[in-house]
Coordinates of C-alpha atoms in Angstrom, one line a residue:
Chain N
X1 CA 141.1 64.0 145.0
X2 CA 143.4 61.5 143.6
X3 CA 140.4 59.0 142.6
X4 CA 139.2 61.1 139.6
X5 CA 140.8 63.6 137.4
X6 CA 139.5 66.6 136.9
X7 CA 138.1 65.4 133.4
X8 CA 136.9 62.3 134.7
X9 CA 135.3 64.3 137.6
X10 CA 133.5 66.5 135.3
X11 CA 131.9 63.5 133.4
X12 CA 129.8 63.2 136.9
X13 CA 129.1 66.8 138.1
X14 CA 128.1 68.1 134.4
X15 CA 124.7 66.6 133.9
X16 CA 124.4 67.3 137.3
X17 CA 123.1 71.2 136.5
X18 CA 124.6 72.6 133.4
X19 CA 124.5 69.7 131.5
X20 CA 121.5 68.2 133.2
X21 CA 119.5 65.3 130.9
X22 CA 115.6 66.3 131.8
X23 CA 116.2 69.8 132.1
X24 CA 119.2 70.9 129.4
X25 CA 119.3 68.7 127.0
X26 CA 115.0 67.4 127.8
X27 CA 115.7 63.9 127.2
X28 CA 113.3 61.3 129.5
X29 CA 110.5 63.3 129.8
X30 CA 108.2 60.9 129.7
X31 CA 109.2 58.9 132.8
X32 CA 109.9 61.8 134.5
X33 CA 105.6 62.4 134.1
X34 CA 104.5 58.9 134.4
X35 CA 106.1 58.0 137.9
X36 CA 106.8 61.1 140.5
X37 CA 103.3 61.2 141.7
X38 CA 105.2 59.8 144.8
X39 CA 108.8 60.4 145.9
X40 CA 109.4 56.4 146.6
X41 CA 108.8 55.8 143.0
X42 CA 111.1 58.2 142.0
X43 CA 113.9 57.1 143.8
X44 CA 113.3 53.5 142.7
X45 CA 113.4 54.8 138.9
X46 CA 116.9 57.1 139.5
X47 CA 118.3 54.1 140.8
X48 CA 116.6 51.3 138.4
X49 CA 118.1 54.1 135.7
X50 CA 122.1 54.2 137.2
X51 CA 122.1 50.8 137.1
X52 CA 121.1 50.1 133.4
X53 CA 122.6 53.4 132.4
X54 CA 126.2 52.7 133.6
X55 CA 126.6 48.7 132.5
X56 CA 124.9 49.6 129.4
X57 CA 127.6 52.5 128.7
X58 CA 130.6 50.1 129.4
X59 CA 128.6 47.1 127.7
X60 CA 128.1 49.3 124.3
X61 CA 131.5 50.9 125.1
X62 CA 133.5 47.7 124.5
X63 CA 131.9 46.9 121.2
X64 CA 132.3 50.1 120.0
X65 CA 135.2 49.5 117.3
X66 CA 133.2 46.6 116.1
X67 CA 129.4 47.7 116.1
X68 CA 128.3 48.3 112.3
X69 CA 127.2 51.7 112.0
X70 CA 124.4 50.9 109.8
X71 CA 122.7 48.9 113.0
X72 CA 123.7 50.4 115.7
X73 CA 120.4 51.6 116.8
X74 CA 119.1 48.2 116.7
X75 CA 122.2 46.6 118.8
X76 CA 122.0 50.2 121.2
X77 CA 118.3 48.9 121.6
X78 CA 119.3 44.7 121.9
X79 CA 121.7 45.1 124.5
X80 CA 119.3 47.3 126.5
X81 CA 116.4 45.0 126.5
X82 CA 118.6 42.5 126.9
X83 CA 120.3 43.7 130.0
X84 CA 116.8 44.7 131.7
X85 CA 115.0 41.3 131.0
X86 CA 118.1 39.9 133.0
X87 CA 117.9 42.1 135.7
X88 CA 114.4 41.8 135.8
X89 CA 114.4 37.7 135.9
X90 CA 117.4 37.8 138.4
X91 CA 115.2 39.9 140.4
X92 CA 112.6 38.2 140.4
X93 CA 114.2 34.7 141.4
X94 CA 116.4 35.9 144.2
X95 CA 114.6 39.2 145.6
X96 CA 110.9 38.4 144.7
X97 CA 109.2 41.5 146.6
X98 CA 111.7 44.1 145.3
X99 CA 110.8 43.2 141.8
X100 CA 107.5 43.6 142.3
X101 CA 108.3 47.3 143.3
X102 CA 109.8 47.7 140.4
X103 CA 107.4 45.9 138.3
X104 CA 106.4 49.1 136.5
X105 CA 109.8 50.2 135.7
X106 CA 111.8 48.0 133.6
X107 CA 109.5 48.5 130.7
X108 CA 110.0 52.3 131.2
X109 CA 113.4 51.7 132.1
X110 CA 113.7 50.6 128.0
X111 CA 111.8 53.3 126.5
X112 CA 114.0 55.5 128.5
X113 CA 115.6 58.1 126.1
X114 CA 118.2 59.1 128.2
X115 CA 119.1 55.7 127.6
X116 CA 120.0 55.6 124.1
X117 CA 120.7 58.9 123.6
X118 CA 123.8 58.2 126.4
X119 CA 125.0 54.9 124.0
X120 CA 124.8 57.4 121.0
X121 CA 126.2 60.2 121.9
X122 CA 128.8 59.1 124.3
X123 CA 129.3 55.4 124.6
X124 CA 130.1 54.6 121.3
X125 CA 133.3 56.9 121.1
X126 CA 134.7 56.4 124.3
X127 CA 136.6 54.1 126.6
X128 CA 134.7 51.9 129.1
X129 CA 135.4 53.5 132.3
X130 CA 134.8 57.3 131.0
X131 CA 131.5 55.7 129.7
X132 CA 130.5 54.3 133.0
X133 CA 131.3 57.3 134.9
X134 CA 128.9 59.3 132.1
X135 CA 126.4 57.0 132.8
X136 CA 126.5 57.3 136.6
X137 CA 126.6 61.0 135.8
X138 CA 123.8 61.4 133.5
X139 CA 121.6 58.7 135.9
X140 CA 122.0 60.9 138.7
X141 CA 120.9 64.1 136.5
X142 CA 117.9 62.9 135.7
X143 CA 117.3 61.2 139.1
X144 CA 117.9 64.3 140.9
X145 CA 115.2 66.2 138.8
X146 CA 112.9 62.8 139.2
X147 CA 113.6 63.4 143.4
X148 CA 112.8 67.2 143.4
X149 CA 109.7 66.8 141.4
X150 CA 108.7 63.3 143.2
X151 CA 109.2 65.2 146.5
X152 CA 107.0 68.3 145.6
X153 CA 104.0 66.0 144.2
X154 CA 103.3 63.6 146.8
X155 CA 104.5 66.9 149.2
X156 CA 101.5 69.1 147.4
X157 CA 99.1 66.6 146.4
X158 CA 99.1 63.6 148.9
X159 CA 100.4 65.3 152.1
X160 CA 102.6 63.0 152.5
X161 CA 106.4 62.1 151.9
X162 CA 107.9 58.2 151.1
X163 CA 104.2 57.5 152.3
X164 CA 104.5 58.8 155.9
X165 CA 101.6 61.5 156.7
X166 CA 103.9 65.3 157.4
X167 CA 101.5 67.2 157.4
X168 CA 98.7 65.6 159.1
X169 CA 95.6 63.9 158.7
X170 CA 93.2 65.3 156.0
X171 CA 90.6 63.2 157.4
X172 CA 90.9 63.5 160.8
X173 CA 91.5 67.1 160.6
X174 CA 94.7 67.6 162.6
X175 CA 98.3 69.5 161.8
X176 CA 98.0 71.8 158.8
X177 CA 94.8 70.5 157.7
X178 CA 93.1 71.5 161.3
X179 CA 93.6 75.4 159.9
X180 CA 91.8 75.1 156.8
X181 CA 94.4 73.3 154.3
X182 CA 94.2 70.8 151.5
X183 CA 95.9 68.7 149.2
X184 CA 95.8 70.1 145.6
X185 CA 94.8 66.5 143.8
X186 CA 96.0 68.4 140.7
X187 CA 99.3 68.1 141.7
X188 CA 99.0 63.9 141.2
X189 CA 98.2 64.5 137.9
X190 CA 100.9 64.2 135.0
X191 CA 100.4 67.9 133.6
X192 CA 101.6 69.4 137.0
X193 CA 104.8 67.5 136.6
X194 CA 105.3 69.2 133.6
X195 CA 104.9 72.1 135.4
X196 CA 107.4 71.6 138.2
X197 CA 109.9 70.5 135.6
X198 CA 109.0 73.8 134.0
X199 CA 109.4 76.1 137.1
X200 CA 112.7 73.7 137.6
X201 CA 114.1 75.0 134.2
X202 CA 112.8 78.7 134.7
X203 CA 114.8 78.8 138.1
X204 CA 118.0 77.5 136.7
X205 CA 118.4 79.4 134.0
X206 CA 117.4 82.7 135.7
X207 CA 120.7 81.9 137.6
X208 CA 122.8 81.1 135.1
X209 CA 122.2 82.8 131.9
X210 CA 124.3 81.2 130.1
X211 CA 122.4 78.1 129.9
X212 CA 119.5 80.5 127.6
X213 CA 120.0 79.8 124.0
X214 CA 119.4 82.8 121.4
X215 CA 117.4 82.6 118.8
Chain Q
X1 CA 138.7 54.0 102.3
X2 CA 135.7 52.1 103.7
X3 CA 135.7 50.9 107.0
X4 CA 135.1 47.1 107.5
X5 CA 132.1 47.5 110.0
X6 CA 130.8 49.3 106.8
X7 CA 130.5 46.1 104.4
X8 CA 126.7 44.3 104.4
X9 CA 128.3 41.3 105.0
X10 CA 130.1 42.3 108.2
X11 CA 126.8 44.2 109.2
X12 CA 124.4 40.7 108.6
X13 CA 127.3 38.4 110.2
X14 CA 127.2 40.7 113.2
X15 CA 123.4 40.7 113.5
X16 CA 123.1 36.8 113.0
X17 CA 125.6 36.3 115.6
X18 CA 124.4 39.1 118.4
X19 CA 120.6 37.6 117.7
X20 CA 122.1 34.2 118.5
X21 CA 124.2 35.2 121.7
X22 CA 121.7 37.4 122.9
X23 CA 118.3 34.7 122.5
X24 CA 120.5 32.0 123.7
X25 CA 122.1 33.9 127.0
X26 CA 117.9 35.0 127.4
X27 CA 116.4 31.5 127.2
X28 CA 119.4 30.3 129.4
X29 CA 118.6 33.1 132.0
X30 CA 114.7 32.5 131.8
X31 CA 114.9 28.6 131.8
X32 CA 117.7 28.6 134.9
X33 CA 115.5 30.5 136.8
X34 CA 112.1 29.3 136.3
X35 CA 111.7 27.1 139.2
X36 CA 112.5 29.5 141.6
X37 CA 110.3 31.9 140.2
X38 CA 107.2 29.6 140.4
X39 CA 108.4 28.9 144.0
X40 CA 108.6 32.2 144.8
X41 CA 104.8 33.1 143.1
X42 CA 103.5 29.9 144.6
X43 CA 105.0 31.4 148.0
X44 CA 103.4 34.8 147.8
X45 CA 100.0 33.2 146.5
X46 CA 99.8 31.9 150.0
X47 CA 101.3 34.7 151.9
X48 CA 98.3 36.9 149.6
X49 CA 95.8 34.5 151.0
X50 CA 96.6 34.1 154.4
X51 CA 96.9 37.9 154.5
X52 CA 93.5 38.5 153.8
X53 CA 92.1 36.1 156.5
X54 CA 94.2 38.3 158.6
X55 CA 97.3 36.2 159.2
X56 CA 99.8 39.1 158.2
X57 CA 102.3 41.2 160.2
X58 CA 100.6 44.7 159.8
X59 CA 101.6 47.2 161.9
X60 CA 99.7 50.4 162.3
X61 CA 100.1 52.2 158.4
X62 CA 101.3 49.6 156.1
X63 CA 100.8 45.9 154.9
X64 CA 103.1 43.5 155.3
X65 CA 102.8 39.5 154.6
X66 CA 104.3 36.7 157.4
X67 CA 107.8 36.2 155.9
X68 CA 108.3 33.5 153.1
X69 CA 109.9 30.9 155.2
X70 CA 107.0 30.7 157.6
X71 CA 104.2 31.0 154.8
X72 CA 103.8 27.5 153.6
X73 CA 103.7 26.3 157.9
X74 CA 101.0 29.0 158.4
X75 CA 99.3 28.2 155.7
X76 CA 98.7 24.9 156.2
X77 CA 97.4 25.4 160.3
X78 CA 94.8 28.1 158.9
X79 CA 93.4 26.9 155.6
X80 CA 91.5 24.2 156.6
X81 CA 89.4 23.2 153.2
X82 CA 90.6 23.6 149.6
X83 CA 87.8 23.8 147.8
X84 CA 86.7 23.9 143.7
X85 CA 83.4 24.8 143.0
X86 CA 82.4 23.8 139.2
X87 CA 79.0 23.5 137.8
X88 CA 77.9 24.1 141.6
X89 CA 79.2 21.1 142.4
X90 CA 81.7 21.4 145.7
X91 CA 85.1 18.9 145.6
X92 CA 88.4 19.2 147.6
X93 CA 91.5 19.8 146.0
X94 CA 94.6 20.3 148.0
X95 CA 96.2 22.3 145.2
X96 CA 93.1 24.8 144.8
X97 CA 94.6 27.7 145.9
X98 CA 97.0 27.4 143.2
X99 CA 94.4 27.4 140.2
X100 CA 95.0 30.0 137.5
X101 CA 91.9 32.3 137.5
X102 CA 92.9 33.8 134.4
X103 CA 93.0 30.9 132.2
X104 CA 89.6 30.0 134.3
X105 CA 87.9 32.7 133.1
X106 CA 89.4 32.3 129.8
X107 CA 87.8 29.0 129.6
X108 CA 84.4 30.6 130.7
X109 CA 84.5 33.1 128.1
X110 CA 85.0 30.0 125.4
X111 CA 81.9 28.4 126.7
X112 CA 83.9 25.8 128.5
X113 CA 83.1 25.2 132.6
X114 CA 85.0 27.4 134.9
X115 CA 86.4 26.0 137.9
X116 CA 85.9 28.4 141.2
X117 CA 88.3 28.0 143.9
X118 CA 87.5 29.3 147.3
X119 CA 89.7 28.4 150.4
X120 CA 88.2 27.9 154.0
X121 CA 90.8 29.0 156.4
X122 CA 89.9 29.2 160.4
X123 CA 90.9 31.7 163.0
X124 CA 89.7 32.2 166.5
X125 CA 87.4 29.7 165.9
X126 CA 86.2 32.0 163.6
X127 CA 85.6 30.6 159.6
X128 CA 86.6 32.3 156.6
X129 CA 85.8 31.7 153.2
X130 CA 88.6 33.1 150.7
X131 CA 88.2 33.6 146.9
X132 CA 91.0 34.7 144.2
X133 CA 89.3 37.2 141.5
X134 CA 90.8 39.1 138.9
X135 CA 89.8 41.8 136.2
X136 CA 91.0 44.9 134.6
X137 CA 93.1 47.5 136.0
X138 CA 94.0 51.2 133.6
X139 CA 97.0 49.9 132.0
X140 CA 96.6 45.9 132.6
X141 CA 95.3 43.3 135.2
X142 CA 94.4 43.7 138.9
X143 CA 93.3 41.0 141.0
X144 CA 92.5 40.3 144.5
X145 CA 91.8 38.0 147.8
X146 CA 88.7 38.0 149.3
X147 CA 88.1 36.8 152.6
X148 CA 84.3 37.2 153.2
X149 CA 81.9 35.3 156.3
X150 CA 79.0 32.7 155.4
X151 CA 77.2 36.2 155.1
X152 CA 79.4 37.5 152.3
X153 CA 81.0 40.2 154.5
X154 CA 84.3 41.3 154.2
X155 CA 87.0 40.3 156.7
X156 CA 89.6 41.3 154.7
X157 CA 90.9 41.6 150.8
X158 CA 94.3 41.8 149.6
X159 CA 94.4 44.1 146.5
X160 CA 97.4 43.5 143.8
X161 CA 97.7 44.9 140.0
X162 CA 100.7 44.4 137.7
X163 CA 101.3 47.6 136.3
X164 CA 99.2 50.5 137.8
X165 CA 100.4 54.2 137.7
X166 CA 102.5 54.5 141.3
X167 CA 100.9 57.0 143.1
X168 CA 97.1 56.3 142.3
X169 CA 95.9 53.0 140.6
X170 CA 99.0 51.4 142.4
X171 CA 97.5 52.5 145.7
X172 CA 95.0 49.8 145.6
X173 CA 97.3 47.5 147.5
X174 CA 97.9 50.2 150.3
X175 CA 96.2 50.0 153.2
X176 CA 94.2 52.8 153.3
X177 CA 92.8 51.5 150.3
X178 CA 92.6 47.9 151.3
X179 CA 91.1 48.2 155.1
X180 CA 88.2 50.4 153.9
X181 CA 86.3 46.9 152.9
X182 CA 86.8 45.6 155.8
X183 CA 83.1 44.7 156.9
X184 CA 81.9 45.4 154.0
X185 CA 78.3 43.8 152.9
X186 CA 78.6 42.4 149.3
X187 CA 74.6 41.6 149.7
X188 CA 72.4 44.7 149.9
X189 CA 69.0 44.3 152.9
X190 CA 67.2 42.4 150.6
X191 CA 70.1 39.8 150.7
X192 CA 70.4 40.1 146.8
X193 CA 74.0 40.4 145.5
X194 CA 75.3 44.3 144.8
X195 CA 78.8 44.2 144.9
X196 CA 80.9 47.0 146.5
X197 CA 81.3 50.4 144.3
X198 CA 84.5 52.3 144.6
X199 CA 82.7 55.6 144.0
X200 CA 83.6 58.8 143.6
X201 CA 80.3 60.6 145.5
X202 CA 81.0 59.1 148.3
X203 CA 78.5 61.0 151.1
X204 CA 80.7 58.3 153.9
X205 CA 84.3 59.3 153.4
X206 CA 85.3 57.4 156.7
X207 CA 83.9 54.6 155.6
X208 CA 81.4 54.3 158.8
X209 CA 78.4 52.8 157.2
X210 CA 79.2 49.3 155.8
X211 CA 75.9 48.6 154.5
X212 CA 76.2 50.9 151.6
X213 CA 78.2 48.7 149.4
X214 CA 80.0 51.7 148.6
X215 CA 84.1 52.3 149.1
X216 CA 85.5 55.8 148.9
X217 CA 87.8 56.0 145.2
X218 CA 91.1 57.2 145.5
X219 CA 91.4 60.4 143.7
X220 CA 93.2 60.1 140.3
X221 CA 92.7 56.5 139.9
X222 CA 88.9 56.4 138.4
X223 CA 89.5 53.8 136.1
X224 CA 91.6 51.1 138.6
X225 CA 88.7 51.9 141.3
X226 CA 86.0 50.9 138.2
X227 CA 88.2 48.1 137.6
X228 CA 88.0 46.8 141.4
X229 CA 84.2 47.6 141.9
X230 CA 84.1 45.2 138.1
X231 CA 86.0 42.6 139.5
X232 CA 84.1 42.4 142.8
X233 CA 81.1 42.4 140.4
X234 CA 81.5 40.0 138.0
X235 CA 83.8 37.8 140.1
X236 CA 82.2 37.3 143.2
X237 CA 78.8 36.9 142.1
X238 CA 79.6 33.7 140.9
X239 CA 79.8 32.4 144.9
X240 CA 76.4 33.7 145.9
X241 CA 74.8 29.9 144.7
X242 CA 77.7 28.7 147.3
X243 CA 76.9 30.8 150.2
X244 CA 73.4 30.3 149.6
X245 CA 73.7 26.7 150.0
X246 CA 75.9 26.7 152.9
X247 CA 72.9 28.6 154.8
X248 CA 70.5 26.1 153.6
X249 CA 72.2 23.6 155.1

């Protein structure tokens, strides 16, 4: 491994697990409910995410020494919207259809937490290329939970995964659903994805309990 | 000792000149890129259309238009008549399709004249009449292509919505969703004008009687499948003086 060092290398694998956004430090909740009813969603939104999440670290990261502290919220908040609303219109001139996938996003994509809390707590006191590899990092935490949770929703509630029918037809009766089985519609519903992120948490700090805080 | 990004002059210089870098790099962006934008909604308008006449590369699960570069040639071998109906008065208008029904039923609502537009595209010899409608989706607007018979039945719909929750109100435009009006009646037997229900107590979840004016909802999604059976509703009601003439005649 001579691409990263060991420092830089951590900036990627920590939010990962240990460090990981949704579940460690609960940041982006609220995207994480509102879009993994289906596992295609989910994926558009970790990448959507990366995207804005790295150029926004390095963008923020370069005007770091000359922000004013008394605004930076506000300019943390400009250069996001700014940077989606150009992605989005870019999008939408010279890839038409994929914008419309991701039509939902881009306003969630700003209201992201993750977001600012990245350009807060890391952005604006390091160099550029740390900062982008944070953001990749932190993008990839949250998208992995945003996969896992994706997956088991459409999985449970839709029978189906990235749209394709995996465990038969529930109206024509056949595979699983021939011996009796159904899809739990609850499972589409935001609650249960609370729940999954709940069982996601319980799971990963039964195996590392180092990760419980005392109170 | 105070930093200089600490003074209130820095801090307002800063904010007057990000606000001015940042709207002018914006309106740049937006204004570069505005004619390819319309071209590209004035693209998929027709692509929408000649799907639901059934002009579309489907295969067997999901929906998928005839590609952009061969939309505007297709369009113009199957839409025969561009039509605006106004006052229930009937002219041609080669730019129909491209009327804005939102600021059309804007107008309607402000007690001005709305102007219908409804698109007569043939296939197999066979004649379809197609109508844009919109309404009101869970979070914001849906809207829709109608291709219906001289009998108001279904042949095919393209469902679209802006910003309906993936999952369930965005599944309107899949084609599970979609293929289920196919056939449709929009009249009930009396030939009176019901509209199609997206309901819930659906006793004909295979959708085998077409006669019921009924759709199966998609669970989780009660208030975009309202919002469909609404816009059916209010929307394509205002054709029946159409069809009715067209049968007189």
């Amino acid at each position: 491994m001579g691409l990263l060092s060991k420092k830089d290398a951590k900036l990627i694998t920590d939010p990962l697990a240990d460090n990981n956004p949704i579940t460690i430090q609960v940041l982006g909740i609220c995207s994480a409910l509102a879009i993994t009813a289906e596992l295609k969603a989910s994926i558009v939104m970790a990448v959507s995410v990366m995207a804005v999440l790295a150029i926004g670290n390095v963008v923020i990261s370069l005007m770091r020494n000359i922000i004013p502290s008394k605004i930076r919220i506000i300019v943390q908040l400009v250069v996001v919207a700014a940077l989606v609303i150009i992605v989005d219109q870019v999008l939408k001139a010279f890839a038409y259809e994929l914008s419309k996938t991701l039509s939902v996003f881009v306003g969630l994509i700003i209201t992201n937490c993750i977001i600012m809390g990245r350009f807060e707590a890391f952005a604006l006191a390091n160099k550029p290329w740390r900062s982008f590899l944070d953001g990749i990092g932190n993008a990839a935490g949250y998208g992995l939970i945003l996969i896992i949770v994706g997956f088991f929703r459409e999985l449970l509630g839709s029978g189906t995964l990235l749209g394709f029918k995996v465990l038969g037809d529930p109206i024509e009766k056949t595979g699983l659903y021939a011996i009796g089985y159904e899809n739990n519609g609850f499972m589409l519903l935001s609650p249960m994805a609370l729940i999954v992120v709940g069982i996601i948490i319980w799971i990963q700090r039964t195996k590392n309990t180092a990760l419980i805080e005392d109170h | 000792m105070e930093n200089r990004t600490d003074k209130n002059s820095y801090t307002i210089i800063f904010a007057i000149v990000m606000v001015l870098i940042v709207g002018s790099l914006l309106a740049f962006t937006a204004s570069s890129l505005k004619p390819n934008i319309a071209e590209n909604k004035r693209l998929e308008k027709q692509q929408n259309i000649l799907y639901a006449m059934g002009v579309n590369e489907n295969d067997e699960t999901s929906a998928n238009f005839v590609s952009t570069d061969k939309a505007p040639e297709l369009f113009k071998k199957y839409i025969k008549k561009q039509l605006v109906i106004q006052d229930g008065k009937v002219t041609e208008d080669d730019e129909a399709y491209l009327i804005d029904v939102k600021k059309e039923q804007a107008n309607a609502k402000s007690g001005k004249a709305r102007r219908l537009p409804l698109l007569e595209g043939e296939k197999d010899g066979k004649t379809f009449y197609i109508a844009p409608i919109r309404g009101k989706g869970l979070w914001d607007a849906i809207w829709a292509y109608v291709a219906m018979d001289e009998n108001m039945v279904i042949q095919g719909a393209y469902f679209d919505h802006k910003g309906e929750t993936p999952g369930l109100g965005a599944n309107i435009k899949q084609r599970f969703f979609m293929d289920d009006f196919i056939g449709e009646h929009l009249l009930d037997a009396s030939n009176n004008f019901k509209g199609i229900d997206v309901s819930k107590s659906n006793a004909d979840p295979k959708n085998e009687d077409k006669t019921d004016n009924e759709v199966d909802a998609i669970a989780g999604a009660t208030i975009t499948g309202n919002g469909v059976a609404a816009m059916i509703k209010s929307d394509l009601k205002l054709y029946v003086p159409f069809f009715k003439n067209l049968k007189n005649n």
